[in-house]
Amino acid sequence: MKRQWSKAGVIAAGNSLILLLCFALLLTDSLKVVSNQLYDFNMKATMSGEPHEDILVVAIDTKSIKEIGPYPWDRTVYADLIERLESGGAKVIAFDIELYTDSSSGGDGRLAEVLARHDNIILPSHGDVEGRLQRSTLIREGEPLRAEGVIDPIPAFRKVWNRAHINAAFDDTDGAIRSNWMTIETPQGIYPSLALAAAGLAGADVSRYLDPPQLEGKPKGEALIRWNAGEYDFETIPISSIIKGAIPPGVFKDRIILVGYTAPGSDEGITPIEKHMHLVYAHANLLNQVLAGELIVPVRRGIDLALAVFVMLVLGLMTWRMREIGGALVALGVFLALLAGQYALFAASGQYLDVMAALACGLLTYLGNLAMKTYFESKQRQYITRQFGRYISPDLVREIARSEQEIQLGGISKELTVLFLDVRGFTPLSEKLKPEEVVDFLIMMFDLITARALGNGGTIDKFIGDAAMILFNAPLDVPDHPYRAVKTACEIQEGMRKVHKEVYKKYGVDIAVGIGIHSGEVVVGNIGSYLRMDYTAIGDNVNTAARIESSAQPNQILISEATYQRTGDAFRYRDAGERLMKGKSLPLRLYEVLGENEHPAGETPPKVS
């Protein structure tokens, strides 16, 4: 009972530590980077690459800079661009360029004149939110994002003016753009994002984007961007081609035009689908999302934590109830199911379930409990090794511990070599000894017998008074078991010489050992009742070995013909003739072992035939 409570206490303490580690991971946002990577994978894997056909990007690119001249350009270029786009029937023209200061190159008056004639042109502003975001205590989840100020286009451009902001929301962990503020409150009023303003001006229903689903830890009005197309997926025309009249006016008919930078190194950012994307295409993706009516909706807060707790319970219990390989396969299956499930949910409905808490906590639970289970199993193996090592060879114990196959319970038929021995002269000796001295003598004798038997791979079946029964080739296979049995007998007799001299000198009693050995099929295993059982061997061949031992004289080793035939030339023998054993109808030929043949150094003794 004490061992069980100790084990339960360790398991409880270990899982409490795992729980604390999981809380630390969740509270410190340590999983945020990995969660972002999983989110980005979902986004990239599900993008269609086919944006809305009404979206057209007009690019300030390398080609245009070469043909028009070094940037910044005279603003008459933008005036000419607007006139050509308007003549082609453009629905909305949204500029993703800053027009916050007077131009040194001129052209402001002409651009202002063109802007005043059209009400479908958007010039962007920039809200002063960066400093406010750094003061995190002023930003509260669920409250609108308020800018302390706003930078607008110069007054000359604001006679007919559609407001919009071009602020980018960068992720704190890796600087990527995964969301955008659909609206920002400023002292001058509410500014929608450039994409939202363009969609609304084009007549799209933008009501659901004015109050998108609340993101955890984010201001009200911030929405995840549905990245659905890369830079090369959007139709893009160089501004110089339009200025030169190389593009048919019909190309612009009823299109929403985004004018922005695509020259290398200008206005770029990190996005889930591209590491270096020109941000005019970020506006294009958000515009495409609004036109398509799509929203990325995070699964309700708390479900991810409930899922993590469920996975921890499943993997924790499974680790203790299953074998290592089966448990590993189940754990792998659970992790793959989580990943596949969240991906299927995202692809089908646009709902994102963050499973990183479940994956990380589940993995910690599995590995932690597996480590505890391995520890206790190791302790159990050590305990069994210590206990079982008193009966069988340490080499066999190690082999049993390493083996992935369980020792068969119950009786099995198997060829064994059985050795019986009996101490001759023990009765007269015990009459001269005190009880405690008798015990000491038996311990000394059995230590000698055990050391020789285990050293040769034998299994001590039992000690019966001053007699012993030793098995070879059980419970695991032992090569050359007849040879090992006879070798053990010779070593025991060799060790008895010293014992005989000491006992005779001290007590005047002749002490000797008679040994009998026989090889054959027996039934071996855990034999007995469910209340009491022993690992032993039974059968006629066991009885035969016992009868041979009873026929042996002091200091004599007798073996059966079956053992003799299996030991080859490994030992010297004398034919002891035939003897009729009790319970046998036919006499049994026996051989006396005279000693082991010597073999040159490095030569292997003869094998069993």
XYZ file of C-alpha atoms in Angstrom:
609
model
C 0.000 0.000 0.000
C 2.855 2.347 0.789
C 4.379 1.812 -2.665
C 1.029 2.556 -4.354
C 0.466 5.779 -2.411
C 4.012 6.891 -3.176
C 3.446 6.262 -6.864
C 0.120 8.106 -6.784
C 1.774 11.039 -5.047
C 4.520 11.272 -7.653
C 1.975 11.119 -10.480
C -0.143 13.827 -8.875
C 2.873 16.065 -8.277
C 4.173 15.490 -11.799
C 0.868 16.373 -13.407
C 0.537 19.432 -11.182
C 3.904 20.604 -12.494
C 2.756 19.930 -16.066
C -0.368 21.988 -15.410
C 1.742 24.889 -14.103
C 3.956 24.743 -17.185
C 0.875 24.855 -19.401
C -0.461 27.906 -17.525
C 2.928 29.595 -17.932
C 2.877 28.927 -21.678
C -0.621 30.377 -22.039
C -0.115 33.397 -19.794
C 3.187 34.463 -21.384
C 2.030 34.095 -25.011
C 4.981 31.745 -25.594
C 2.924 29.850 -28.163
C 1.988 32.956 -30.150
C 4.770 32.611 -32.710
C 3.899 28.984 -33.452
C 0.174 29.824 -33.523
C 0.900 32.520 -36.079
C 2.786 30.056 -38.239
C -0.134 27.627 -38.154
C -2.553 30.440 -38.973
C -0.342 31.545 -41.895
C -0.225 27.968 -43.201
C -4.014 27.780 -43.171
C -4.273 31.100 -44.945
C -1.761 30.239 -47.653
C -3.125 26.720 -48.172
C -6.695 27.929 -48.659
C -6.107 31.011 -50.819
C -7.762 30.765 -54.231
C -5.406 33.033 -56.145
C -8.435 34.428 -58.011
C -9.289 37.919 -56.720
C -12.428 39.867 -57.662
C -12.296 40.900 -61.309
C -13.338 44.484 -60.502
C -10.034 45.159 -58.698
C -7.225 46.715 -60.741
C -3.832 47.836 -59.401
C -2.099 50.764 -61.117
C 1.569 50.436 -60.265
C 4.267 52.985 -59.594
C 6.884 50.466 -60.737
C 10.428 50.417 -62.066
C 9.200 50.639 -65.668
C 7.168 53.762 -64.942
C 10.047 55.455 -63.107
C 12.306 54.829 -66.096
C 9.776 56.181 -68.576
C 8.321 59.109 -66.635
C 11.410 60.124 -64.700
C 12.826 59.973 -61.173
C 10.332 59.801 -58.341
C 8.654 61.884 -56.846
C 6.886 63.079 -59.942
C 5.203 66.321 -60.801
C 1.614 65.918 -59.607
C 0.304 66.646 -63.059
C 1.132 62.960 -63.671
C -1.587 61.996 -61.196
C -3.971 64.512 -62.754
C -3.409 62.962 -66.198
C -3.840 59.476 -64.697
C -7.193 60.408 -63.112
C -8.528 61.909 -66.352
C -7.644 58.798 -68.342
C -9.155 56.460 -65.719
C -12.315 58.573 -65.451
C -12.689 58.696 -69.211
C -12.539 54.913 -69.216
C -15.418 54.682 -66.727
C -13.547 53.760 -63.521
C -15.942 53.281 -60.610
C -13.545 54.228 -57.780
C -9.943 55.493 -57.771
C -8.129 54.988 -54.431
C -4.592 56.321 -53.982
C -2.221 54.481 -51.633
C 0.304 57.325 -51.792
C 0.947 60.180 -49.384
C -0.092 63.663 -50.495
C 0.439 65.349 -47.134
C 2.735 68.211 -48.231
C 2.896 70.757 -51.021
C 4.814 69.551 -54.029
C 8.166 71.143 -54.759
C 7.911 70.099 -58.393
C 4.577 71.804 -58.986
C 1.334 70.484 -60.394
C -0.695 70.801 -57.165
C -3.104 73.296 -58.720
C -3.895 71.105 -61.720
C -4.341 67.976 -59.531
C -6.616 69.944 -57.169
C -8.682 71.083 -60.142
C -9.114 67.473 -61.400
C -9.934 66.176 -57.923
C -12.628 68.818 -57.481
C -14.458 67.574 -60.565
C -14.877 63.945 -59.330
C -16.485 62.490 -56.228
C -15.209 58.890 -56.610
C -11.569 59.503 -55.678
C -10.037 58.536 -52.329
C -6.942 60.244 -50.957
C -5.585 58.588 -47.805
C -4.797 59.961 -44.375
C -2.633 58.592 -41.608
C -3.859 58.395 -38.029
C -1.416 59.029 -35.188
C -1.941 55.728 -33.333
C 1.630 54.401 -33.042
C 2.500 56.383 -29.933
C -0.840 55.494 -28.377
C -0.309 51.792 -29.076
C 2.993 51.900 -27.221
C 1.131 53.107 -24.132
C -0.671 49.775 -23.829
C -2.559 50.793 -20.705
C -4.598 53.210 -22.809
C -5.666 50.462 -25.259
C -8.457 48.287 -23.927
C -9.983 45.292 -25.632
C -13.385 46.045 -27.080
C -12.901 49.821 -27.141
C -12.545 51.706 -30.446
C -9.046 52.651 -31.555
C -8.661 56.392 -31.195
C -5.945 58.423 -32.893
C -4.532 61.436 -31.075
C -4.307 63.197 -34.383
C -4.472 62.601 -38.107
C -2.367 63.661 -41.103
C -4.603 64.567 -44.035
C -3.846 65.515 -47.662
C -3.087 69.191 -48.217
C -6.160 71.459 -48.066
C -6.131 72.074 -51.834
C -6.979 68.396 -52.401
C -9.890 68.336 -49.954
C -12.583 70.209 -51.898
C -14.213 66.918 -52.864
C -12.733 64.355 -50.496
C -13.448 60.783 -49.437
C -11.695 59.995 -46.171
C -9.695 56.805 -45.559
C -6.713 55.737 -43.476
C -3.737 53.644 -44.624
C -2.422 52.649 -41.178
C -1.040 49.122 -41.057
C -1.519 46.881 -38.002
C 1.730 45.001 -37.420
C 1.758 41.900 -35.210
C 3.801 42.390 -32.045
C 5.439 38.953 -32.305
C 6.895 38.991 -35.829
C 5.847 42.249 -37.475
C 3.519 40.563 -39.959
C 0.256 42.135 -41.111
C -2.585 39.748 -40.307
C -5.324 42.260 -39.485
C -6.326 45.846 -40.094
C -8.317 48.513 -38.307
C -11.523 48.823 -40.289
C -12.162 52.202 -38.664
C -10.150 54.650 -36.551
C -11.677 57.378 -34.417
C -9.875 60.720 -34.720
C -10.535 64.272 -33.541
C -11.728 64.947 -37.114
C -14.146 62.008 -37.112
C -14.140 58.323 -38.093
C -11.782 57.210 -40.842
C -12.449 53.851 -42.562
C -9.620 51.806 -43.994
C -8.724 52.493 -47.631
C -10.217 49.167 -48.759
C -13.419 49.662 -46.770
C -13.849 53.200 -48.123
C -13.288 52.005 -51.707
C -15.783 49.156 -51.352
C -18.388 51.455 -49.810
C -17.897 54.078 -52.516
C -18.356 51.323 -55.120
C -21.741 50.469 -53.631
C -20.837 47.291 -51.691
C -22.547 46.499 -48.377
C -19.863 47.183 -45.760
C -22.075 47.231 -42.659
C -20.768 43.975 -41.198
C -17.197 45.271 -41.413
C -17.956 48.367 -39.380
C -18.330 46.116 -36.330
C -16.402 42.875 -37.065
C -16.064 39.986 -34.538
C -13.996 41.004 -31.543
C -10.373 39.788 -31.609
C -8.781 38.784 -28.295
C -6.661 41.597 -26.893
C -7.441 43.914 -29.840
C -9.390 47.178 -30.144
C -12.938 47.177 -31.392
C -13.137 47.343 -35.166
C -9.964 45.374 -35.909
C -10.559 42.493 -38.345
C -8.431 39.644 -39.663
C -7.545 39.995 -43.333
C -8.577 37.168 -45.643
C -5.427 36.842 -47.720
C -6.685 35.271 -50.904
C -4.214 36.338 -53.600
C -0.569 37.194 -54.050
C 0.948 40.126 -55.900
C 1.013 38.359 -59.258
C -2.615 37.248 -58.922
C -3.993 40.789 -59.164
C -4.231 42.448 -62.555
C -1.576 45.174 -62.474
C -0.852 47.898 -65.067
C 2.162 50.272 -64.962
C 1.103 53.912 -64.592
C 3.332 54.890 -67.507
C 1.378 52.630 -69.860
C -1.840 54.424 -68.948
C -0.299 57.909 -69.238
C 0.996 57.076 -72.725
C -2.461 55.830 -73.771
C -1.239 52.303 -74.388
C -4.164 50.769 -72.472
C -7.652 50.718 -74.039
C -10.086 52.816 -71.937
C -12.506 49.894 -71.720
C -10.093 48.125 -69.358
C -11.093 50.571 -66.584
C -14.847 50.308 -67.056
C -16.591 49.855 -63.665
C -13.315 48.872 -62.008
C -12.065 49.796 -58.545
C -8.571 51.213 -59.120
C -5.852 51.065 -56.444
C -2.834 53.260 -57.166
C 0.291 52.299 -55.229
C 3.997 51.500 -55.161
C 5.356 48.238 -56.606
C 8.955 49.283 -57.228
C 11.466 47.114 -55.310
C 12.113 48.248 -51.749
C 9.175 50.649 -51.552
C 6.197 50.320 -49.175
C 6.684 46.611 -48.404
C 5.627 44.454 -45.451
C 5.474 40.909 -44.138
C 2.196 39.072 -44.719
C 1.023 35.491 -44.084
C 1.353 34.624 -47.774
C 4.464 36.623 -48.816
C 7.467 37.812 -46.833
C 7.918 40.930 -48.990
C 4.584 42.172 -50.290
C 3.959 45.686 -51.555
C 1.243 47.002 -49.294
C -0.998 48.183 -52.100
C -1.746 44.476 -52.490
C -2.604 44.291 -48.782
C -5.322 46.885 -49.479
C -6.279 44.857 -52.556
C -6.712 41.673 -50.462
C -8.817 43.475 -47.882
C -10.893 45.056 -50.673
C -11.341 41.631 -52.251
C -12.490 40.281 -48.876
C -15.104 43.021 -48.437
C -16.421 42.598 -51.992
C -16.706 38.823 -51.415
C -18.401 39.307 -48.037
C -15.875 37.093 -46.213
C -14.903 37.329 -42.549
C -12.287 35.370 -40.627
C -13.953 34.579 -37.307
C -11.887 33.332 -34.331
C -13.615 30.501 -32.500
C -15.133 31.742 -29.265
C -12.632 32.248 -26.483
C -12.546 29.400 -23.972
C -13.142 26.624 -26.469
C -9.406 26.369 -27.148
C -8.739 26.058 -23.400
C -11.488 23.468 -22.970
C -10.000 21.527 -25.866
C -6.559 21.697 -24.250
C -7.927 20.306 -20.959
C -9.724 17.500 -22.811
C -6.593 16.526 -24.763
C -4.515 16.566 -21.558
C -6.974 14.220 -19.831
C -7.117 11.849 -22.812
C -3.358 11.659 -23.323
C -2.635 11.497 -19.597
C -4.942 8.507 -19.047
C -3.955 6.835 -22.306
C -0.252 6.964 -21.430
C -0.801 4.841 -18.322
C -3.296 2.419 -19.872
C -1.460 1.583 -23.101
C 1.925 0.259 -24.099
C 4.537 2.715 -25.345
C 4.107 2.063 -29.068
C 0.317 2.062 -28.905
C 0.334 5.194 -26.773
C 2.694 6.974 -29.161
C 0.450 6.095 -32.104
C -2.643 7.351 -30.270
C -0.867 10.584 -29.284
C 0.251 11.099 -32.878
C -3.298 10.421 -34.040
C -4.697 12.990 -31.591
C -2.216 15.642 -32.744
C -2.904 14.965 -36.416
C -6.666 15.041 -35.764
C -6.326 18.441 -34.087
C -4.344 19.855 -36.996
C -6.610 18.345 -39.630
C -9.768 19.385 -37.778
C -8.803 23.015 -37.362
C -7.722 23.185 -41.014
C -11.009 21.668 -42.227
C -12.953 24.137 -40.063
C -10.968 27.070 -41.450
C -11.272 25.946 -45.065
C -14.997 25.263 -44.837
C -16.262 28.221 -42.819
C -13.470 30.735 -42.258
C -13.491 30.017 -38.514
C -10.048 29.790 -36.946
C -9.572 27.546 -33.921
C -6.179 27.993 -32.292
C -5.148 24.441 -31.317
C -1.616 25.283 -30.230
C -2.621 25.265 -26.547
C -4.089 21.778 -26.975
C -1.053 20.583 -28.948
C 1.552 22.009 -26.571
C -0.219 21.025 -23.343
C -1.103 17.627 -24.781
C 2.520 17.019 -25.752
C 3.749 18.116 -22.303
C 1.204 15.825 -20.659
C 2.115 12.865 -22.844
C 5.882 13.261 -22.459
C 5.636 14.016 -18.734
C 3.468 11.004 -17.964
C 5.541 8.813 -20.274
C 8.646 9.849 -18.330
C 6.941 9.015 -15.017
C 5.677 5.700 -16.360
C 9.146 4.831 -17.663
C 10.609 5.723 -14.263
C 8.231 3.451 -12.370
C 8.635 0.636 -14.884
C 12.402 0.972 -14.557
C 12.089 0.753 -10.775
C 9.837 -2.283 -11.158
C 12.313 -3.957 -13.513
C 15.109 -3.269 -11.061
C 13.031 -4.729 -8.246
C 12.187 -7.816 -10.309
C 15.815 -8.124 -11.358
C 16.947 -8.060 -7.739
C 14.312 -10.553 -6.641
C 14.423 -12.866 -9.653
C 18.202 -12.702 -9.658
C 18.218 -14.808 -6.534
C 16.790 -17.699 -8.506
C 18.173 -17.502 -12.025
C 21.295 -16.283 -13.764
C 21.794 -12.489 -13.824
C 22.340 -12.798 -17.573
C 18.904 -14.409 -17.855
C 17.382 -11.691 -15.709
C 18.795 -9.007 -18.006
C 17.529 -10.908 -21.041
C 14.039 -11.158 -19.527
C 14.104 -7.432 -18.715
C 15.156 -6.571 -22.283
C 12.749 -9.009 -23.910
C 9.559 -7.546 -25.391
C 7.844 -10.937 -25.002
C 6.231 -11.877 -21.745
C 7.231 -15.103 -20.063
C 4.399 -17.533 -20.688
C 2.258 -18.235 -17.662
C 0.979 -21.731 -16.963
C 2.726 -24.933 -17.993
C 4.457 -25.502 -21.331
C 6.241 -28.574 -22.633
C 9.938 -27.985 -23.075
C 13.219 -29.900 -23.109
C 15.164 -29.177 -19.927
C 18.152 -30.584 -18.110
C 17.299 -31.135 -14.452
C 19.961 -31.369 -11.742
C 19.225 -32.801 -8.289
C 21.755 -32.807 -5.454
C 21.699 -33.883 -1.875
C 24.149 -33.194 0.962
C 25.373 -36.503 2.392
C 26.413 -36.543 6.072
C 24.227 -33.620 6.987
C 22.209 -35.521 9.620
C 25.197 -36.507 11.810
C 26.621 -33.020 11.364
C 23.394 -31.331 12.471
C 23.435 -33.423 15.654
C 26.723 -31.769 16.629
C 25.684 -28.208 15.752
C 23.507 -25.643 17.442
C 20.368 -24.663 15.464
C 21.849 -21.335 14.427
C 25.032 -23.123 13.315
C 22.953 -25.497 11.186
C 21.359 -22.494 9.475
C 24.764 -20.894 8.905
C 26.073 -24.111 7.367
C 23.105 -24.414 5.006
C 23.477 -20.784 3.949
C 27.160 -21.409 3.198
C 26.315 -24.553 1.214
C 23.496 -22.942 -0.732
C 25.648 -19.901 -1.505
C 28.168 -22.239 -3.078
C 25.492 -24.116 -5.049
C 23.691 -20.925 -6.127
C 26.840 -19.185 -7.327
C 27.847 -22.153 -9.478
C 24.330 -22.664 -10.852
C 23.648 -19.026 -11.724
C 27.087 -18.650 -13.217
C 26.156 -21.292 -15.789
C 22.679 -19.964 -16.618
C 20.733 -22.251 -14.315
C 17.520 -21.539 -12.423
C 17.221 -22.466 -8.759
C 13.861 -24.249 -8.654
C 13.860 -24.970 -4.936
C 15.866 -25.930 -1.864
C 14.381 -28.867 0.059
C 16.073 -29.203 3.391
C 19.662 -30.140 2.477
C 18.759 -30.903 -1.157
C 18.363 -28.698 -4.225
C 16.665 -28.834 -7.631
C 18.178 -26.776 -10.478
C 16.721 -26.257 -13.989
C 18.613 -25.469 -17.173
C 16.868 -23.995 -20.253
C 13.990 -22.321 -18.361
C 12.363 -19.852 -18.233
C 14.296 -18.578 -21.270
C 16.269 -20.666 -23.714
C 19.832 -21.425 -22.634
C 22.170 -22.812 -25.284
C 23.945 -26.119 -24.485
C 21.874 -26.665 -21.353
C 23.064 -30.304 -20.824
C 26.677 -29.118 -20.993
C 25.966 -26.275 -18.571
C 24.269 -28.617 -16.097
C 27.186 -31.088 -16.035
C 29.675 -28.216 -15.794
C 27.744 -26.842 -12.804
C 27.886 -30.259 -11.106
C 31.660 -30.456 -11.614
C 32.157 -26.971 -10.172
C 29.984 -27.791 -7.144
C 31.995 -30.938 -6.456
C 35.214 -28.926 -6.826
C 33.939 -26.383 -4.297
C 32.909 -29.162 -1.913
C 36.502 -30.264 -1.433
C 37.275 -27.191 0.644
C 34.006 -27.526 2.574
C 34.742 -31.195 3.342
C 38.199 -30.389 4.728
C 36.944 -27.573 6.973
C 33.968 -29.537 8.341
C 35.967 -32.739 8.925
C 38.741 -30.809 10.669
C 36.308 -28.967 12.928
C 33.629 -31.593 13.599
C 35.084 -34.898 12.403
C 32.126 -35.462 10.023
C 32.411 -36.400 6.331
C 30.313 -34.004 4.247
C 29.779 -34.721 0.558
C 27.290 -34.121 -2.250
C 25.626 -36.626 -4.544
C 24.365 -35.278 -7.858
C 22.028 -36.683 -10.515
C 21.347 -35.131 -13.933
C 18.853 -36.014 -16.668
C 17.690 -34.282 -19.918
C 14.251 -34.608 -21.466
C 10.802 -33.142 -22.059
C 9.063 -31.760 -18.947
C 6.193 -29.419 -18.160
C 7.564 -26.133 -16.813
C 5.853 -22.929 -15.749
C 3.837 -21.317 -12.971
C 2.149 -24.352 -11.487
C -0.193 -24.428 -8.510
C -3.444 -22.682 -7.533
C -4.516 -19.078 -7.878
C -3.696 -18.650 -4.173
C -0.231 -20.207 -4.301
C 1.931 -21.090 -7.255
C 5.582 -21.822 -7.962
C 7.703 -21.652 -11.047
C 8.784 -25.294 -11.331
C 9.064 -28.326 -13.594
C 7.055 -31.537 -13.306
C 6.899 -34.778 -15.208
C 8.455 -38.209 -15.526
C 11.842 -36.846 -16.557
C 11.991 -34.733 -13.388
C 11.335 -37.863 -11.342
C 14.037 -39.670 -13.322
C 16.596 -36.990 -12.415
C 15.620 -37.341 -8.744
C 16.012 -41.159 -8.916
C 19.459 -40.798 -10.487
C 20.528 -38.469 -7.666
C 19.373 -41.007 -5.074
C 21.592 -43.624 -6.781
C 24.670 -41.390 -6.624
C 27.325 -42.007 -3.975
C 28.902 -39.173 -1.976
C 31.153 -37.028 -4.210
C 29.666 -38.701 -7.287
C 27.964 -37.188 -10.339
C 25.677 -39.540 -12.269
C 24.006 -38.581 -15.531
C 21.517 -40.319 -17.787
C 22.296 -41.580 -21.271
C 20.175 -38.734 -22.694
C 22.462 -36.150 -21.054
C 25.560 -38.159 -21.966
C 24.638 -38.138 -25.661
C 24.085 -34.368 -25.631
C 27.398 -33.379 -24.054
C 29.677 -34.885 -26.681
C 33.344 -34.971 -25.768
C 33.159 -32.108 -23.276
C 33.686 -34.389 -20.227
C 35.374 -37.605 -19.206
C 32.956 -40.371 -18.270
C 32.859 -43.852 -16.770
C 30.070 -46.236 -17.696
C 28.256 -46.853 -14.408
C 26.146 -49.637 -15.898
C 22.427 -50.125 -15.925
C 20.316 -49.602 -12.863
C 16.659 -50.236 -12.235
C 15.050 -47.111 -10.806
C 12.025 -46.999 -8.556
C 8.869 -46.674 -10.624
C 10.640 -47.732 -13.855
C 9.959 -50.975 -15.684
C 13.261 -50.922 -17.610
C 16.768 -50.324 -16.263
C 18.452 -46.970 -17.003
C 22.064 -46.740 -18.166
C 24.039 -44.221 -16.155
C 27.403 -42.539 -16.571
C 29.669 -41.145 -13.890
C 31.280 -37.791 -14.629
C 35.014 -37.931 -13.917
C 35.822 -34.372 -14.918
C 35.796 -31.844 -17.730
C 38.082 -32.295 -20.699
C 40.619 -29.535 -21.115
C 40.359 -27.314 -24.203
C 43.091 -25.132 -25.652
C 42.778 -21.428 -24.844
C 40.204 -19.748 -27.086
C 38.667 -23.048 -28.233
C 34.923 -23.390 -27.715
C 33.769 -26.506 -25.787
C 31.820 -29.084 -27.813
C 28.235 -28.045 -28.493
C 25.097 -29.980 -27.727
C 24.236 -32.413 -30.486
